[in-house]
Tab-separated table of C-alpha atoms and ligand atoms in Angstrom:
chain	number	residue	atom	x	y	z
A	31	THR	CA	2.649	-71.393	-92.182
A	32	ALA	CA	2.588	-68.000	-90.585
A	33	THR	CA	1.025	-67.324	-87.164
A	34	PRO	CA	-2.631	-66.376	-87.553
A	35	ARG	CA	-3.589	-62.842	-86.752
A	36	VAL	CA	-6.387	-61.799	-84.450
A	37	LEU	CA	-8.008	-58.364	-84.269
A	38	SER	CA	-10.432	-57.103	-81.734
A	39	GLY	CA	-11.600	-53.749	-80.335
A	40	ILE	CA	-13.430	-52.378	-77.362
A	41	GLN	CA	-15.078	-48.997	-76.804
A	42	PRO	CA	-13.879	-46.699	-74.062
A	43	THR	CA	-17.399	-45.843	-73.004
A	44	ALA	CA	-17.223	-46.370	-69.247
A	45	ASP	CA	-14.798	-45.649	-66.391
A	46	SER	CA	-14.277	-49.342	-65.888
A	47	PHE	CA	-14.826	-52.539	-67.840
A	48	HIS	CA	-17.306	-54.886	-66.210
A	49	LEU	CA	-17.317	-58.561	-65.318
A	50	GLY	CA	-19.216	-59.404	-68.590
A	51	ASN	CA	-16.590	-57.675	-70.717
A	52	TYR	CA	-13.828	-59.551	-68.852
A	53	LEU	CA	-15.359	-63.056	-69.095
A	54	GLY	CA	-16.964	-62.558	-72.466
A	55	ALA	CA	-14.077	-60.936	-74.261
A	56	LEU	CA	-11.007	-59.496	-72.568
A	57	ARG	CA	-9.847	-62.626	-70.871
A	58	GLN	CA	-9.759	-64.326	-74.295
A	59	TRP	CA	-7.723	-61.435	-75.671
A	60	VAL	CA	-5.045	-62.231	-73.116
A	61	ALA	CA	-5.099	-65.920	-73.947
A	62	LEU	CA	-4.874	-65.303	-77.691
A	63	GLN	CA	-1.757	-63.095	-77.531
A	64	ASP	CA	0.428	-66.244	-77.388
A	65	SER	CA	-1.122	-68.293	-80.173
A	66	HIS	CA	-1.720	-65.296	-82.466
A	67	GLN	CA	-0.197	-62.134	-83.817
A	68	ALA	CA	-2.640	-59.993	-81.910
A	69	PHE	CA	-3.959	-56.495	-82.569
A	70	TYR	CA	-6.175	-55.018	-79.920
A	71	CYS	CA	-7.588	-51.484	-80.162
A	72	VAL	CA	-9.466	-49.181	-77.940
A	73	VAL	CA	-11.957	-47.802	-80.454
A	74	ASP	CA	-12.406	-44.149	-79.603
A	75	LEU	CA	-13.645	-43.317	-83.093
A	76	HIS	CA	-16.580	-45.634	-82.430
A	77	ALA	CA	-17.161	-44.053	-79.037
A	78	ILE	CA	-18.015	-40.648	-80.599
A	79	THR	CA	-20.906	-41.997	-82.624
A	80	VAL	CA	-23.021	-40.995	-79.664
A	81	GLU	CA	-22.764	-37.616	-77.923
A	82	HIS	CA	-19.613	-37.494	-75.764
A	83	ASP	CA	-17.584	-35.257	-73.508
A	84	PRO	CA	-13.959	-34.793	-74.713
A	85	GLU	CA	-12.276	-34.958	-71.291
A	86	THR	CA	-14.275	-37.953	-70.270
A	87	LEU	CA	-13.366	-39.727	-73.501
A	88	ARG	CA	-9.675	-38.919	-73.038
A	89	ARG	CA	-9.745	-40.295	-69.500
A	90	ARG	CA	-11.714	-43.403	-70.380
A	91	THR	CA	-9.435	-44.250	-73.279
A	92	ARG	CA	-6.389	-44.245	-71.004
A	93	VAL	CA	-8.169	-46.157	-68.238
A	94	ALA	CA	-9.205	-48.721	-70.815
A	95	VAL	CA	-5.669	-49.219	-72.020
A	96	ALA	CA	-4.362	-49.428	-68.418
A	97	GLN	CA	-6.986	-52.098	-67.592
A	98	LEU	CA	-6.058	-54.159	-70.666
A	99	LEU	CA	-2.428	-54.183	-69.620
A	100	ALA	CA	-3.336	-54.903	-66.043
A	101	MET	CA	-5.362	-57.863	-67.194
A	102	GLY	CA	-2.259	-59.342	-68.736
A	103	LEU	CA	-1.897	-57.974	-72.246
A	104	ASP	CA	1.802	-57.658	-72.820
A	105	PRO	CA	2.891	-54.936	-75.290
A	106	GLU	CA	5.775	-57.215	-76.240
A	107	ARG	CA	3.415	-60.012	-77.273
A	108	ALA	CA	0.383	-58.053	-78.543
A	109	THR	CA	-0.101	-54.708	-80.294
A	110	VAL	CA	-2.275	-52.583	-78.072
A	111	PHE	CA	-3.288	-49.291	-79.551
A	112	VAL	CA	-5.822	-46.456	-79.716
A	113	GLN	CA	-7.819	-46.382	-82.949
A	114	SER	CA	-7.700	-42.613	-83.480
A	115	GLN	CA	-3.871	-42.753	-83.383
A	116	VAL	CA	-3.867	-44.738	-86.610
A	117	PRO	CA	-5.694	-42.414	-89.060
A	118	GLU	CA	-5.869	-45.156	-91.747
A	119	HIS	CA	-8.896	-46.565	-89.894
A	120	ALA	CA	-10.944	-43.473	-90.896
A	121	GLU	CA	-9.486	-43.398	-94.391
A	122	LEU	CA	-10.339	-46.986	-95.206
A	123	ALA	CA	-13.783	-46.537	-93.635
A	124	TRP	CA	-14.480	-43.781	-96.170
A	125	ILE	CA	-13.451	-45.931	-99.071
A	126	LEU	CA	-15.439	-48.922	-97.912
A	127	GLY	CA	-18.422	-46.611	-97.315
A	128	CYS	CA	-18.270	-45.787	-101.009
A	129	ILE	CA	-18.815	-49.434	-101.976
A	130	THR	CA	-21.522	-50.086	-99.385
A	131	GLY	CA	-25.139	-49.867	-100.479
A	132	PHE	CA	-27.344	-47.532	-98.465
A	133	GLY	CA	-29.985	-50.212	-98.117
A	134	GLU	CA	-27.318	-52.765	-97.146
A	135	ALA	CA	-26.155	-50.546	-94.332
A	136	GLY	CA	-29.749	-49.884	-93.324
A	137	ARG	CA	-30.299	-53.555	-92.700
A	138	MET	CA	-27.857	-53.650	-89.721
A	139	THR	CA	-29.971	-54.690	-86.789
A	140	GLN	CA	-27.668	-53.185	-84.137
A	141	PHE	CA	-28.203	-49.716	-85.686
A	142	LYS	CA	-31.933	-50.304	-85.725
A	143	ASP	CA	-31.872	-51.292	-82.047
A	144	LYS	CA	-29.624	-48.422	-80.941
A	145	SER	CA	-31.313	-45.732	-83.025
A	146	SER	CA	-34.825	-46.779	-82.175
A	147	LYS	CA	-34.037	-45.822	-78.562
A	148	GLN	CA	-33.106	-42.292	-79.607
A	149	GLY	CA	-35.389	-41.975	-82.644
A	150	THR	CA	-33.797	-41.699	-86.058
A	151	SER	CA	-33.857	-37.850	-85.969
A	152	GLY	CA	-31.720	-37.921	-82.811
A	153	THR	CA	-29.233	-40.352	-84.200
A	154	THR	CA	-26.050	-39.661	-86.146
A	155	VAL	CA	-24.701	-40.699	-89.545
A	156	GLY	CA	-21.720	-41.965	-87.593
A	157	LEU	CA	-23.844	-44.461	-85.769
A	158	PHE	CA	-25.345	-45.533	-89.101
A	159	THR	CA	-21.901	-46.110	-90.667
A	160	TYR	CA	-20.435	-47.663	-87.525
A	161	PRO	CA	-20.303	-51.179	-89.062
A	162	ILE	CA	-18.337	-49.782	-92.022
A	163	LEU	CA	-15.725	-48.351	-89.654
A	164	GLN	CA	-15.661	-51.715	-87.977
A	165	ALA	CA	-15.052	-53.379	-91.310
A	166	ALA	CA	-12.138	-50.984	-91.826
A	167	ASP	CA	-10.720	-51.776	-88.382
A	168	ILE	CA	-10.640	-55.430	-89.362
A	169	LEU	CA	-9.543	-55.250	-93.015
A	170	LEU	CA	-6.580	-52.999	-92.335
A	171	TYR	CA	-5.024	-56.001	-90.596
A	172	SER	CA	-6.152	-58.437	-93.256
A	173	PRO	CA	-3.021	-60.304	-94.252
A	174	GLU	CA	-1.699	-60.253	-97.786
A	175	PRO	CA	-3.314	-62.715	-100.114
A	176	GLY	CA	-1.130	-65.421	-101.541
A	177	PRO	CA	0.804	-68.524	-100.606
A	178	GLY	CA	1.561	-69.032	-96.944
A	179	GLU	CA	-1.125	-66.545	-96.115
A	180	ARG	CA	-2.034	-65.874	-92.536
A	181	VAL	CA	-5.624	-66.031	-91.382
A	182	LEU	CA	-7.244	-63.114	-89.685
A	183	GLN	CA	-9.667	-64.110	-86.947
A	184	VAL	CA	-12.044	-61.859	-85.197
A	185	PRO	CA	-13.533	-62.915	-81.922
A	186	VAL	CA	-17.181	-62.109	-82.066
A	187	GLY	CA	-20.268	-62.608	-80.004
A	188	GLU	CA	-23.599	-63.416	-81.524
A	189	ASP	CA	-24.563	-59.706	-81.759
A	190	GLN	CA	-21.516	-58.981	-83.951
A	191	ARG	CA	-22.036	-61.729	-86.518
A	192	GLN	CA	-23.957	-59.467	-88.920
A	193	HIS	CA	-21.181	-56.884	-88.865
A	194	LEU	CA	-18.533	-59.499	-89.569
A	195	GLU	CA	-20.624	-60.773	-92.446
A	196	LEU	CA	-20.742	-57.244	-93.850
A	197	THR	CA	-16.983	-57.053	-93.508
A	198	ARG	CA	-16.568	-60.246	-95.490
A	199	THR	CA	-18.968	-58.961	-98.160
A	200	LEU	CA	-17.072	-55.652	-98.466
A	201	ALA	CA	-13.754	-57.467	-98.684
A	202	GLN	CA	-15.024	-59.657	-101.509
A	203	ARG	CA	-16.646	-56.743	-103.286
A	204	PHE	CA	-13.485	-54.677	-103.113
A	205	ASN	CA	-11.433	-57.609	-104.432
A	206	HIS	CA	-13.940	-58.153	-107.216
A	207	ARG	CA	-13.916	-54.485	-108.332
A	208	PHE	CA	-10.295	-53.522	-107.784
A	209	GLY	CA	-8.310	-56.775	-107.608
A	210	GLU	CA	-7.348	-59.249	-104.865
A	211	THR	CA	-6.536	-57.142	-101.807
A	212	PHE	CA	-8.187	-58.464	-98.716
A	213	VAL	CA	-8.415	-61.944	-97.262
A	214	PRO	CA	-11.991	-62.064	-95.853
A	215	PRO	CA	-11.623	-62.654	-92.120
A	216	GLY	CA	-13.044	-65.591	-90.217
A	217	ALA	CA	-15.085	-65.493	-87.055
A	218	TYR	CA	-13.571	-66.895	-83.967
A	219	ILE	CA	-16.053	-67.885	-81.316
A	220	PRO	CA	-14.051	-68.522	-78.180
A	221	GLU	CA	-15.271	-71.646	-76.369
A	222	THR	CA	-14.516	-70.129	-73.006
A	223	ALA	CA	-16.527	-66.939	-73.504
A	224	ALA	CA	-19.367	-66.868	-70.992
A	225	LYS	CA	-22.455	-64.759	-71.362
A	226	ILE	CA	-22.908	-63.015	-68.075
A	227	THR	CA	-26.282	-61.690	-66.957
A	228	ASP	CA	-27.354	-58.833	-64.677
A	229	LEU	CA	-27.146	-59.651	-60.957
A	230	GLN	CA	-30.532	-58.044	-60.256
A	231	GLU	CA	-32.262	-59.061	-63.527
A	232	PRO	CA	-30.625	-62.402	-64.261
A	233	THR	CA	-32.395	-62.923	-67.562
A	234	ALA	CA	-30.933	-59.686	-69.028
A	235	LYS	CA	-27.341	-59.196	-70.164
A	236	MET	CA	-24.991	-57.481	-67.766
A	237	SER	CA	-24.427	-54.237	-69.613
A	238	LYS	CA	-22.929	-50.890	-68.910
A	239	SER	CA	-25.775	-49.126	-70.717
A	240	ALA	CA	-28.692	-51.123	-69.403
A	241	SER	CA	-27.716	-52.522	-65.989
A	242	SER	CA	-28.409	-50.724	-62.722
A	243	PRO	CA	-25.366	-50.168	-60.447
A	244	GLN	CA	-26.408	-53.136	-58.334
A	245	GLY	CA	-26.690	-55.399	-61.348
A	246	ILE	CA	-23.190	-54.871	-62.695
A	247	ILE	CA	-19.738	-55.529	-61.279
A	248	ASP	CA	-16.989	-53.265	-62.421
A	249	VAL	CA	-13.470	-54.604	-62.756
A	250	LEU	CA	-12.141	-51.536	-60.893
A	251	GLU	CA	-14.678	-51.677	-58.058
A	252	GLU	CA	-13.536	-51.772	-54.413
A	253	PRO	CA	-13.814	-55.197	-52.662
A	254	GLY	CA	-16.559	-54.027	-50.252
A	255	PRO	CA	-19.214	-53.148	-52.832
A	256	MET	CA	-18.114	-56.044	-54.984
A	257	ARG	CA	-18.850	-58.524	-52.165
A	258	LYS	CA	-22.097	-56.821	-51.342
A	259	LYS	CA	-23.381	-57.008	-54.873
A	260	ILE	CA	-22.713	-60.731	-55.076
A	261	MET	CA	-24.342	-61.350	-51.668
A	262	ARG	CA	-27.401	-59.400	-52.827
A	263	ALA	CA	-27.654	-60.969	-56.248
A	264	VAL	CA	-31.137	-62.033	-57.089
A	265	THR	CA	-31.657	-65.839	-56.822
A	266	ASP	CA	-34.884	-67.768	-56.238
A	267	THR	CA	-36.935	-69.180	-53.405
A	268	GLY	CA	-35.228	-72.578	-53.572
A	269	THR	CA	-32.082	-73.658	-51.748
A	270	GLU	CA	-30.254	-75.869	-54.277
A	271	VAL	CA	-27.142	-74.649	-56.076
A	272	ARG	CA	-28.058	-76.238	-59.415
A	273	PHE	CA	-27.654	-75.021	-63.002
A	274	ASP	CA	-31.156	-74.450	-64.358
A	275	GLU	CA	-31.185	-71.518	-66.786
A	276	GLU	CA	-34.938	-71.568	-67.057
A	277	ASN	CA	-36.052	-71.715	-63.480
A	278	LYS	CA	-32.960	-70.555	-61.624
A	279	ALA	CA	-31.451	-67.870	-63.869
A	280	GLY	CA	-29.787	-66.045	-60.972
A	281	ILE	CA	-28.005	-69.134	-59.603
A	282	ALA	CA	-27.167	-70.237	-63.148
A	283	ASN	CA	-25.408	-66.908	-63.738
A	284	LEU	CA	-23.482	-67.104	-60.521
A	285	LEU	CA	-22.448	-70.657	-61.401
A	286	ARG	CA	-21.217	-69.458	-64.821
A	287	ILE	CA	-19.175	-66.727	-63.245
A	288	PHE	CA	-17.730	-69.103	-60.622
A	289	SER	CA	-16.891	-71.754	-63.210
A	290	ALA	CA	-15.256	-69.253	-65.553
A	291	LEU	CA	-13.160	-67.597	-62.872
A	292	GLU	CA	-11.998	-70.771	-61.188
A	293	GLY	CA	-11.688	-72.851	-64.374
A	294	VAL	CA	-13.789	-75.733	-63.055
A	295	PRO	CA	-16.841	-77.333	-64.714
A	296	ILE	CA	-20.226	-76.276	-63.399
A	297	GLU	CA	-21.040	-79.878	-62.430
A	298	ASP	CA	-18.116	-79.883	-60.036
A	299	LEU	CA	-19.478	-76.736	-58.364
A	300	GLU	CA	-22.924	-78.241	-58.079
A	301	ARG	CA	-21.370	-81.191	-56.280
A	302	ARG	CA	-19.140	-78.961	-54.093
A	303	TYR	CA	-22.167	-76.902	-52.928
A	304	GLU	CA	-24.634	-79.730	-52.562
A	305	GLY	CA	-26.689	-79.008	-49.410
A	306	ALA	CA	-24.591	-75.889	-48.676
A	307	GLY	CA	-27.270	-73.228	-49.309
A	308	TYR	CA	-26.945	-69.998	-51.231
A	309	GLY	CA	-25.178	-68.071	-48.432
A	310	ARG	CA	-21.961	-70.078	-48.413
A	311	PHE	CA	-21.967	-70.353	-52.172
A	312	LYS	CA	-22.253	-66.619	-52.663
A	313	LYS	CA	-19.691	-65.835	-49.965
A	314	GLU	CA	-17.097	-68.034	-51.638
A	315	LEU	CA	-17.943	-66.656	-55.084
A	316	ALA	CA	-17.561	-63.106	-53.678
A	317	ALA	CA	-14.090	-64.000	-52.362
A	318	LEU	CA	-13.140	-65.425	-55.775
A	319	VAL	CA	-14.344	-62.312	-57.580
A	320	VAL	CA	-12.501	-60.050	-55.194
A	321	ASP	CA	-9.319	-62.096	-55.445
A	322	THR	CA	-9.481	-61.987	-59.263
A	323	PHE	CA	-10.050	-58.302	-59.560
A	324	THR	CA	-7.995	-56.804	-56.724
A	325	PRO	CA	-4.641	-57.315	-58.435
A	326	ILE	CA	-6.079	-55.999	-61.718
A	327	ARG	CA	-7.391	-52.873	-59.938
A	328	GLU	CA	-4.028	-52.304	-58.242
A	329	ARG	CA	-2.046	-52.743	-61.420
A	330	THR	CA	-4.391	-50.445	-63.288
A	331	LEU	CA	-3.967	-47.692	-60.713
A	332	LYS	CA	-0.202	-48.118	-60.798
A	333	LEU	CA	-0.138	-47.881	-64.591
A	334	LEU	CA	-2.263	-44.765	-64.416
A	335	ASP	CA	0.259	-43.242	-61.984
A	336	ASP	CA	2.895	-43.223	-64.675
A	337	GLN	CA	1.329	-41.431	-67.629
A	338	GLU	CA	4.635	-41.146	-69.493
A	339	GLN	CA	5.080	-44.875	-69.464
A	340	LEU	CA	1.494	-45.298	-70.715
A	341	ASP	CA	2.208	-42.771	-73.509
A	342	ARG	CA	5.294	-44.799	-74.486
A	343	VAL	CA	3.244	-47.973	-74.687
A	344	LEU	CA	0.596	-46.242	-76.755
A	345	ALA	CA	3.080	-44.656	-79.107
A	346	GLU	CA	4.733	-47.979	-79.738
A	347	GLY	CA	1.340	-49.700	-80.252
A	348	ALA	CA	0.346	-47.023	-82.756
A	349	ASP	CA	3.660	-47.412	-84.536
A	350	ARG	CA	3.313	-51.161	-84.961
A	351	ALA	CA	-0.340	-51.072	-85.877
A	352	GLY	CA	0.288	-48.095	-88.127
A	353	ALA	CA	3.046	-49.918	-90.021
A	354	VAL	CA	0.617	-52.668	-90.898
A	355	ALA	CA	-2.233	-50.257	-91.663
A	356	ARG	CA	-0.051	-48.063	-93.887
A	357	GLY	CA	1.098	-51.148	-95.801
A	358	THR	CA	-2.505	-52.126	-96.466
A	359	MET	CA	-3.456	-48.601	-97.454
A	360	GLU	CA	-0.601	-48.257	-99.899
A	361	VAL	CA	-2.131	-51.118	-101.847
A	362	VAL	CA	-5.697	-49.931	-101.354
A	363	ARG	CA	-4.959	-46.382	-102.492
A	364	ASP	CA	-3.241	-47.633	-105.619
A	365	ARG	CA	-6.111	-50.013	-106.444
A	366	VAL	CA	-8.692	-47.347	-105.984
A	367	GLY	CA	-6.859	-44.951	-108.278
A	368	PHE	CA	-5.400	-42.391	-105.808
B	75	LIG	P1	-21.889	-53.417	-73.051
B	75	LIG	O1	-22.922	-54.430	-73.454
B	75	LIG	O2	-21.695	-53.289	-71.581
B	75	LIG	O3	-22.180	-52.083	-73.732
B	75	LIG	P2	-19.974	-53.831	-75.120
B	75	LIG	O4	-21.129	-54.032	-76.058
B	75	LIG	O5	-19.115	-52.625	-75.246
B	75	LIG	O6	-20.515	-53.933	-73.636
B	75	LIG	O7	-19.118	-55.134	-75.232
B	75	LIG	C1	-17.724	-55.196	-75.213
B	75	LIG	C2	-17.333	-56.651	-75.299
B	75	LIG	O8	-17.728	-57.319	-74.080
B	75	LIG	C3	-17.986	-57.389	-76.437
B	75	LIG	O9	-17.030	-58.374	-76.909
B	75	LIG	C4	-19.146	-58.111	-75.798
B	75	LIG	O10	-19.467	-59.307	-76.458
B	75	LIG	C5	-18.594	-58.398	-74.380
B	75	LIG	N1	-19.694	-58.409	-73.407
B	75	LIG	C6	-20.399	-57.292	-73.009
B	75	LIG	N2	-21.335	-57.652	-72.081
B	75	LIG	C7	-21.168	-58.977	-71.884
B	75	LIG	C8	-21.830	-59.899	-71.032
B	75	LIG	N3	-22.794	-59.531	-70.211
B	75	LIG	N4	-21.419	-61.195	-71.062
B	75	LIG	C9	-20.451	-61.593	-71.873
B	75	LIG	N5	-19.800	-60.778	-72.742
B	75	LIG	C10	-20.140	-59.481	-72.701
B	76	LIG	NA1	1.388	-62.645	-80.003
């Protein structure tokens, strides 16, 4: 049987990815490039669903790609590309939009959450149809139906389940109306993905949009501030390094980070730091975080120094993704009657 495919995307909406992105998603991307035929895209079309500045977007897209490569994505083993460089994403999104019910799209809870912050009059149609573009991102890489078919897996967090469900619905609806075209993708919930919380508000998600600068650790941050943020992370009035989500959310979060970065079970860490106090625990975690991200920061900066090389990587990624996407669209266009 053929190697399964995996598809995932990330928005270029900040100047650096953060620790939550790394442990919750990007680290798994790197791991999956060997077991899967992997397609990873920086989704700049999604990034313009909210007001944006063109130069900032251009810079962030490139920094995002450089970070992905610096984290270990290898253009020889995975297809890394920028969404807007493969125009089929927008074309398929249009077609899928035409088989999506208005009410069906209106039930997407992420849109309700995001638009309620801005009020529906301040929101865009692009934000409303975002999940349809996401469905297109996925289905373009849906393998051909038939014997020996590959499986397309999409790594998703809990918040993306509803969007993946819509993708599956649209795939089935398209097949039903126009003939077998898409293999509905499966969800892939990586076991190793850790949910990381805010260092200052340890019950809230670490998030680029909601976290304060002290609550979030950026992958590209300098060692000094990185250490300081860990040392100043909110804990509790106790002294025990013990995993207790309910009563010790801060320590629980630091334990999750430690365990994920070092690859050791949390129980081992509890034993290692028995009687040690929070100071030593935090200091050693800070060293681990700095050691993990320093080489990634250095490689990112080096990649950004050679813009021509980065352009070559992107052109090649767009070529490879584009070849698959054009193949899918050839069938889709014919089925639809174009
Ligand atoms: P943010 O929440 O900072 O806006 P995104 O929503 O763009 O980040 O998420 C990009 C990817 O990173 C998604 O796969 C998401 O599940 C993952 N991710 C984001 N924040 C965290 C977190 N705090 N812990 C674990 N994974 C996260
Ligand atoms: Na691969």
